[in-house]
Amino acid sequence: MFTGIIETLGLVTNLKHELDNLHITIESTITSELKIDQSVAHNGVCLTVVSIDASCYTVTAIKETIDKTNIGNLKVLDVVNLERAMKLGDRLDGHIVQGHVDQVAKCIAFKETQGSWLFTFKYDASLSNITIEKGSITVNGVSLTVVDSKLDSFSVAIIPYTYEHTGFKNFVIDSVVNLEFDVIGKYVSKLNNLRG
């Protein structure tokens, strides 16, 4: 379980394919605090630490994860958003995030406004995921509030701190991002579909 509040950024230092798996090695300031078998969200994807070496650690993504997220697009020297699993009793500063990506989206627009940035993302609406204005959404692991909701797209406003301390500053048009929709909204949507 995560909150969508990014702790730090990690640098991809190595990628190794083994059969259908992808081993990803990350250099990070939190490596010394990690343990084998610990869960860490990488751009919103929950992955398990399988080895640690000095300032780097390695996680493994299976085919299902590679197929449904942007993890397979990673390149050496890419920067990823990192968040360790929340501790029981901690404040929930973002929202309830599972680290299970629902689908990917593309950045279709961004602009600097008066002191913030507005990013717009387009996704495949046929998968029945929805957003609502003022509702929660996770983009590459970052807990955000939807400011403009449409059938197959939404916008989010990014404050300067979030822009500087996450991967948002690296987004360009057509950047592919991971989306995790609000878990409560997913249950409500599913119930409505079952009734209808």
PDB file of C-alpha atoms in Angstrom:
ATOM      1  CA  MET A   1       0.000   0.000   0.000  1.00  0.00           C
ATOM      2  CA  PHE A   2       1.284   3.440  -0.954  1.00  0.00           C
ATOM      3  CA  THR A   3       0.138   7.048  -0.697  1.00  0.00           C
ATOM      4  CA  GLY A   4       1.339   8.578  -3.964  1.00  0.00           C
ATOM      5  CA  ILE A   5       3.733  10.924  -2.168  1.00  0.00           C
ATOM      6  CA  ILE A   6       7.086  10.486  -3.928  1.00  0.00           C
ATOM      7  CA  GLU A   7      10.024  10.072  -1.551  1.00  0.00           C
ATOM      8  CA  THR A   8      12.858  10.519  -4.001  1.00  0.00           C
ATOM      9  CA  LEU A   9      13.979   9.961  -7.569  1.00  0.00           C
ATOM     10  CA  GLY A  10      15.999   6.978  -8.721  1.00  0.00           C
ATOM     11  CA  LEU A  11      18.376   6.616 -11.673  1.00  0.00           C
ATOM     12  CA  VAL A  12      18.190   3.521 -13.873  1.00  0.00           C
ATOM     13  CA  THR A  13      21.748   2.168 -14.090  1.00  0.00           C
ATOM     14  CA  ASN A  14      21.185  -1.227 -15.718  1.00  0.00           C
ATOM     15  CA  LEU A  15      18.493  -3.188 -17.550  1.00  0.00           C
ATOM     16  CA  LYS A  16      18.814  -6.937 -18.073  1.00  0.00           C
ATOM     17  CA  HIS A  17      16.331  -9.110 -19.958  1.00  0.00           C
ATOM     18  CA  GLU A  18      16.023 -12.723 -18.822  1.00  0.00           C
ATOM     19  CA  LEU A  19      13.389 -14.719 -20.699  1.00  0.00           C
ATOM     20  CA  ASP A  20      10.188 -12.679 -20.238  1.00  0.00           C
ATOM     21  CA  ASN A  21      11.504 -10.857 -17.164  1.00  0.00           C
ATOM     22  CA  LEU A  22      13.210  -7.486 -16.936  1.00  0.00           C
ATOM     23  CA  HIS A  23      15.714  -6.875 -14.123  1.00  0.00           C
ATOM     24  CA  ILE A  24      15.983  -3.158 -13.373  1.00  0.00           C
ATOM     25  CA  THR A  25      18.859  -1.746 -11.340  1.00  0.00           C
ATOM     26  CA  ILE A  26      18.294   1.622  -9.678  1.00  0.00           C
ATOM     27  CA  GLU A  27      20.691   3.983  -7.941  1.00  0.00           C
ATOM     28  CA  SER A  28      18.958   5.845  -5.138  1.00  0.00           C
ATOM     29  CA  THR A  29      19.512   7.728  -1.904  1.00  0.00           C
ATOM     30  CA  ILE A  30      17.143   5.305  -0.126  1.00  0.00           C
ATOM     31  CA  THR A  31      19.041   2.146  -1.128  1.00  0.00           C
ATOM     32  CA  SER A  32      20.825   1.891   2.235  1.00  0.00           C
ATOM     33  CA  GLU A  33      17.431   1.754   3.978  1.00  0.00           C
ATOM     34  CA  LEU A  34      15.997  -0.998   1.776  1.00  0.00           C
ATOM     35  CA  LYS A  35      15.810  -4.725   2.488  1.00  0.00           C
ATOM     36  CA  ILE A  36      15.422  -7.737   0.217  1.00  0.00           C
ATOM     37  CA  ASP A  37      11.704  -8.546  -0.365  1.00  0.00           C
ATOM     38  CA  GLN A  38      10.663  -4.946   0.349  1.00  0.00           C
ATOM     39  CA  SER A  39       8.056  -3.327  -1.914  1.00  0.00           C
ATOM     40  CA  VAL A  40       8.946  -0.096  -3.687  1.00  0.00           C
ATOM     41  CA  ALA A  41       6.757   1.772  -6.184  1.00  0.00           C
ATOM     42  CA  HIS A  42       8.630   2.716  -9.388  1.00  0.00           C
ATOM     43  CA  ASN A  43       6.623   5.256 -11.389  1.00  0.00           C
ATOM     44  CA  GLY A  44       3.652   3.817  -9.529  1.00  0.00           C
ATOM     45  CA  VAL A  45       4.475   0.159 -10.192  1.00  0.00           C
ATOM     46  CA  CYS A  46       4.940  -1.953  -7.062  1.00  0.00           C
ATOM     47  CA  LEU A  47       8.078  -4.072  -7.499  1.00  0.00           C
ATOM     48  CA  THR A  48      10.009  -6.244  -5.034  1.00  0.00           C
ATOM     49  CA  VAL A  49      13.656  -5.612  -4.157  1.00  0.00           C
ATOM     50  CA  VAL A  50      15.589  -8.759  -5.130  1.00  0.00           C
ATOM     51  CA  SER A  51      19.191  -7.623  -4.559  1.00  0.00           C
ATOM     52  CA  ILE A  52      21.156  -4.722  -3.086  1.00  0.00           C
ATOM     53  CA  ASP A  53      24.702  -3.661  -3.963  1.00  0.00           C
ATOM     54  CA  ALA A  54      26.163  -0.492  -2.413  1.00  0.00           C
ATOM     55  CA  SER A  55      24.044   2.457  -3.596  1.00  0.00           C
ATOM     56  CA  CYS A  56      22.064   0.365  -6.112  1.00  0.00           C
ATOM     57  CA  TYR A  57      19.283  -2.181  -5.836  1.00  0.00           C
ATOM     58  CA  THR A  58      17.532  -4.417  -8.350  1.00  0.00           C
ATOM     59  CA  VAL A  59      13.867  -5.246  -8.910  1.00  0.00           C
ATOM     60  CA  THR A  60      12.285  -7.625 -11.410  1.00  0.00           C
ATOM     61  CA  ALA A  61       9.295  -6.937 -13.646  1.00  0.00           C
ATOM     62  CA  ILE A  62       7.430  -9.883 -15.171  1.00  0.00           C
ATOM     63  CA  LYS A  63       5.763  -9.930 -18.606  1.00  0.00           C
ATOM     64  CA  GLU A  64       2.333  -8.923 -17.235  1.00  0.00           C
ATOM     65  CA  THR A  65       3.867  -5.803 -15.683  1.00  0.00           C
ATOM     66  CA  ILE A  66       5.877  -4.972 -18.793  1.00  0.00           C
ATOM     67  CA  ASP A  67       2.790  -5.363 -21.013  1.00  0.00           C
ATOM     68  CA  LYS A  68       0.494  -3.166 -18.892  1.00  0.00           C
ATOM     69  CA  THR A  69       2.814  -0.377 -17.742  1.00  0.00           C
ATOM     70  CA  ASN A  70       5.564   1.893 -19.081  1.00  0.00           C
ATOM     71  CA  ILE A  71       8.267  -0.140 -17.298  1.00  0.00           C
ATOM     72  CA  GLY A  72       9.311  -1.780 -20.580  1.00  0.00           C
ATOM     73  CA  ASN A  73      10.059   1.690 -22.019  1.00  0.00           C
ATOM     74  CA  LEU A  74      12.762   2.430 -19.433  1.00  0.00           C
ATOM     75  CA  LYS A  75      16.268   3.174 -20.646  1.00  0.00           C
ATOM     76  CA  VAL A  76      19.562   3.431 -18.763  1.00  0.00           C
ATOM     77  CA  LEU A  77      19.878   6.914 -17.174  1.00  0.00           C
ATOM     78  CA  ASP A  78      16.093   7.385 -17.034  1.00  0.00           C
ATOM     79  CA  VAL A  79      14.779   8.888 -13.804  1.00  0.00           C
ATOM     80  CA  VAL A  80      11.951   7.141 -11.926  1.00  0.00           C
ATOM     81  CA  ASN A  81       9.671   8.250  -9.085  1.00  0.00           C
ATOM     82  CA  LEU A  82      10.220   6.144  -5.954  1.00  0.00           C
ATOM     83  CA  GLU A  83       8.027   5.521  -2.929  1.00  0.00           C
ATOM     84  CA  ARG A  84       8.421   2.862  -0.274  1.00  0.00           C
ATOM     85  CA  ALA A  85       5.318   1.138   1.089  1.00  0.00           C
ATOM     86  CA  MET A  86       3.582   3.142   3.794  1.00  0.00           C
ATOM     87  CA  LYS A  87       3.981   2.234   7.457  1.00  0.00           C
ATOM     88  CA  LEU A  88       0.900   1.400   9.488  1.00  0.00           C
ATOM     89  CA  GLY A  89       0.086   4.473  11.568  1.00  0.00           C
ATOM     90  CA  ASP A  90       1.671   6.978   9.167  1.00  0.00           C
ATOM     91  CA  ARG A  91      -0.297   9.933   7.866  1.00  0.00           C
ATOM     92  CA  LEU A  92      -2.000   9.303   4.536  1.00  0.00           C
ATOM     93  CA  ASP A  93      -0.917  12.527   2.828  1.00  0.00           C
ATOM     94  CA  GLY A  94      -1.927  11.471  -0.694  1.00  0.00           C
ATOM     95  CA  HIS A  95      -4.628   8.840  -1.200  1.00  0.00           C
ATOM     96  CA  ILE A  96      -4.875   5.045  -1.059  1.00  0.00           C
ATOM     97  CA  VAL A  97      -2.592   3.713  -3.805  1.00  0.00           C
ATOM     98  CA  GLN A  98      -2.052   0.006  -4.429  1.00  0.00           C
ATOM     99  CA  GLY A  99       0.884   0.164  -6.820  1.00  0.00           C
ATOM    100  CA  HIS A 100      -1.175  -1.793  -9.376  1.00  0.00           C
ATOM    101  CA  VAL A 101      -1.261   0.148 -12.622  1.00  0.00           C
ATOM    102  CA  ASP A 102      -4.616   0.038 -14.431  1.00  0.00           C
ATOM    103  CA  GLN A 103      -3.393   1.279 -17.805  1.00  0.00           C
ATOM    104  CA  VAL A 104      -1.074   3.719 -19.516  1.00  0.00           C
ATOM    105  CA  ALA A 105      -1.831   7.136 -20.976  1.00  0.00           C
ATOM    106  CA  LYS A 106      -0.076   9.668 -23.204  1.00  0.00           C
ATOM    107  CA  CYS A 107       0.696  13.255 -22.355  1.00  0.00           C
ATOM    108  CA  ILE A 108      -1.138  15.266 -25.006  1.00  0.00           C
ATOM    109  CA  ALA A 109      -0.587  18.786 -23.672  1.00  0.00           C
ATOM    110  CA  PHE A 110       1.197  20.759 -20.980  1.00  0.00           C
ATOM    111  CA  LYS A 111       1.635  24.420 -20.255  1.00  0.00           C
ATOM    112  CA  GLU A 112       3.034  26.640 -17.551  1.00  0.00           C
ATOM    113  CA  THR A 113       0.377  28.742 -15.898  1.00  0.00           C
ATOM    114  CA  GLN A 114       0.593  31.398 -13.174  1.00  0.00           C
ATOM    115  CA  GLY A 115       2.898  29.531 -10.784  1.00  0.00           C
ATOM    116  CA  SER A 116       2.016  25.950 -11.746  1.00  0.00           C
ATOM    117  CA  TRP A 117       1.863  23.558 -14.710  1.00  0.00           C
ATOM    118  CA  LEU A 118      -1.202  21.994 -16.305  1.00  0.00           C
ATOM    119  CA  PHE A 119      -0.735  18.544 -17.841  1.00  0.00           C
ATOM    120  CA  THR A 120      -3.347  16.720 -19.916  1.00  0.00           C
ATOM    121  CA  PHE A 121      -3.320  12.950 -20.458  1.00  0.00           C
ATOM    122  CA  LYS A 122      -5.344  10.807 -22.877  1.00  0.00           C
ATOM    123  CA  TYR A 123      -6.161   7.150 -22.186  1.00  0.00           C
ATOM    124  CA  ASP A 124      -8.149   4.292 -23.695  1.00  0.00           C
ATOM    125  CA  ALA A 125     -11.695   4.725 -22.357  1.00  0.00           C
ATOM    126  CA  SER A 126     -12.743   1.246 -23.536  1.00  0.00           C
ATOM    127  CA  LEU A 127     -11.154  -0.224 -20.403  1.00  0.00           C
ATOM    128  CA  SER A 128     -13.959   1.390 -18.342  1.00  0.00           C
ATOM    129  CA  ASN A 129     -11.702   3.424 -16.068  1.00  0.00           C
ATOM    130  CA  ILE A 130     -13.065   6.841 -15.120  1.00  0.00           C
ATOM    131  CA  THR A 131     -11.990  10.078 -13.518  1.00  0.00           C
ATOM    132  CA  ILE A 132     -14.076  12.731 -11.827  1.00  0.00           C
ATOM    133  CA  GLU A 133     -13.234  16.365 -11.215  1.00  0.00           C
ATOM    134  CA  LYS A 134     -11.709  16.820  -7.751  1.00  0.00           C
ATOM    135  CA  GLY A 135     -11.194  13.048  -7.620  1.00  0.00           C
ATOM    136  CA  SER A 136      -7.860  11.296  -7.081  1.00  0.00           C
ATOM    137  CA  ILE A 137      -5.618   9.860  -9.793  1.00  0.00           C
ATOM    138  CA  THR A 138      -2.092   8.480  -9.683  1.00  0.00           C
ATOM    139  CA  VAL A 139       0.223   9.428 -12.569  1.00  0.00           C
ATOM    140  CA  ASN A 140       3.584   7.619 -12.536  1.00  0.00           C
ATOM    141  CA  GLY A 141       3.044   7.051  -8.830  1.00  0.00           C
ATOM    142  CA  VAL A 142       2.208  10.671  -7.977  1.00  0.00           C
ATOM    143  CA  SER A 143      -1.061  11.258  -6.110  1.00  0.00           C
ATOM    144  CA  LEU A 144      -2.911  14.083  -7.863  1.00  0.00           C
ATOM    145  CA  THR A 145      -6.305  15.759  -8.024  1.00  0.00           C
ATOM    146  CA  VAL A 146      -8.172  15.792 -11.332  1.00  0.00           C
ATOM    147  CA  VAL A 147      -9.032  19.357 -12.420  1.00  0.00           C
ATOM    148  CA  ASP A 148     -10.672  18.559 -15.749  1.00  0.00           C
ATOM    149  CA  SER A 149     -12.344  15.223 -16.445  1.00  0.00           C
ATOM    150  CA  LYS A 150     -13.473  13.959 -19.838  1.00  0.00           C
ATOM    151  CA  LEU A 151     -14.468  10.524 -21.137  1.00  0.00           C
ATOM    152  CA  ASP A 152     -10.959   9.602 -22.287  1.00  0.00           C
ATOM    153  CA  SER A 153      -8.723  12.329 -20.867  1.00  0.00           C
ATOM    154  CA  PHE A 154      -8.080  14.451 -17.817  1.00  0.00           C
ATOM    155  CA  SER A 155      -5.868  17.284 -16.630  1.00  0.00           C
ATOM    156  CA  VAL A 156      -3.923  17.794 -13.421  1.00  0.00           C
ATOM    157  CA  ALA A 157      -2.288  20.910 -11.989  1.00  0.00           C
ATOM    158  CA  ILE A 158       1.273  20.475 -10.767  1.00  0.00           C
ATOM    159  CA  ILE A 159       2.722  22.775  -8.108  1.00  0.00           C
ATOM    160  CA  PRO A 160       6.396  23.829  -8.406  1.00  0.00           C
ATOM    161  CA  TYR A 161       7.548  21.459  -5.620  1.00  0.00           C
ATOM    162  CA  THR A 162       5.999  18.424  -7.326  1.00  0.00           C
ATOM    163  CA  TYR A 163       7.335  19.546 -10.707  1.00  0.00           C
ATOM    164  CA  GLU A 164      10.897  19.791  -9.374  1.00  0.00           C
ATOM    165  CA  HIS A 165      10.888  16.666  -7.191  1.00  0.00           C
ATOM    166  CA  THR A 166       9.255  14.139  -9.538  1.00  0.00           C
ATOM    167  CA  GLY A 167       9.630  13.039 -13.136  1.00  0.00           C
ATOM    168  CA  PHE A 168       7.025  15.565 -14.320  1.00  0.00           C
ATOM    169  CA  LYS A 169       9.774  17.957 -15.378  1.00  0.00           C
ATOM    170  CA  ASN A 170      10.920  15.347 -17.923  1.00  0.00           C
ATOM    171  CA  PHE A 171       7.535  14.849 -19.616  1.00  0.00           C
ATOM    172  CA  VAL A 172       7.087  15.835 -23.248  1.00  0.00           C
ATOM    173  CA  ILE A 173       4.215  15.402 -25.684  1.00  0.00           C
ATOM    174  CA  ASP A 174       3.587  11.649 -26.170  1.00  0.00           C
ATOM    175  CA  SER A 175       5.360  10.672 -22.932  1.00  0.00           C
ATOM    176  CA  VAL A 176       3.756   7.409 -21.788  1.00  0.00           C
ATOM    177  CA  VAL A 177       2.729   7.366 -18.123  1.00  0.00           C
ATOM    178  CA  ASN A 178       1.267   4.820 -15.736  1.00  0.00           C
ATOM    179  CA  LEU A 179      -2.237   5.443 -14.383  1.00  0.00           C
ATOM    180  CA  GLU A 180      -3.770   4.008 -11.262  1.00  0.00           C
ATOM    181  CA  PHE A 181      -7.351   5.138 -10.896  1.00  0.00           C
ATOM    182  CA  ASP A 182      -8.927   5.739  -7.490  1.00  0.00           C
ATOM    183  CA  VAL A 183      -9.648   2.361  -5.874  1.00  0.00           C
ATOM    184  CA  ILE A 184     -12.990   3.482  -4.431  1.00  0.00           C
ATOM    185  CA  GLY A 185     -14.055   4.827  -7.822  1.00  0.00           C
ATOM    186  CA  LYS A 186     -13.111   1.498  -9.426  1.00  0.00           C
ATOM    187  CA  TYR A 187     -15.390  -0.420  -7.037  1.00  0.00           C
ATOM    188  CA  VAL A 188     -18.269   1.997  -7.601  1.00  0.00           C
ATOM    189  CA  SER A 189     -17.820   1.751 -11.382  1.00  0.00           C
ATOM    190  CA  LYS A 190     -17.736  -2.043 -11.243  1.00  0.00           C
ATOM    191  CA  LEU A 191     -20.906  -2.193  -9.116  1.00  0.00           C
ATOM    192  CA  ASN A 192     -22.722   0.133 -11.514  1.00  0.00           C
ATOM    193  CA  ASN A 193     -21.673  -2.017 -14.481  1.00  0.00           C
ATOM    194  CA  LEU A 194     -22.899  -5.177 -12.734  1.00  0.00           C
ATOM    195  CA  ARG A 195     -26.255  -3.556 -11.993  1.00  0.00           C
ATOM    196  CA  GLY A 196     -26.623  -2.157 -15.499  1.00  0.00           C
TER     197      GLY A 196
END
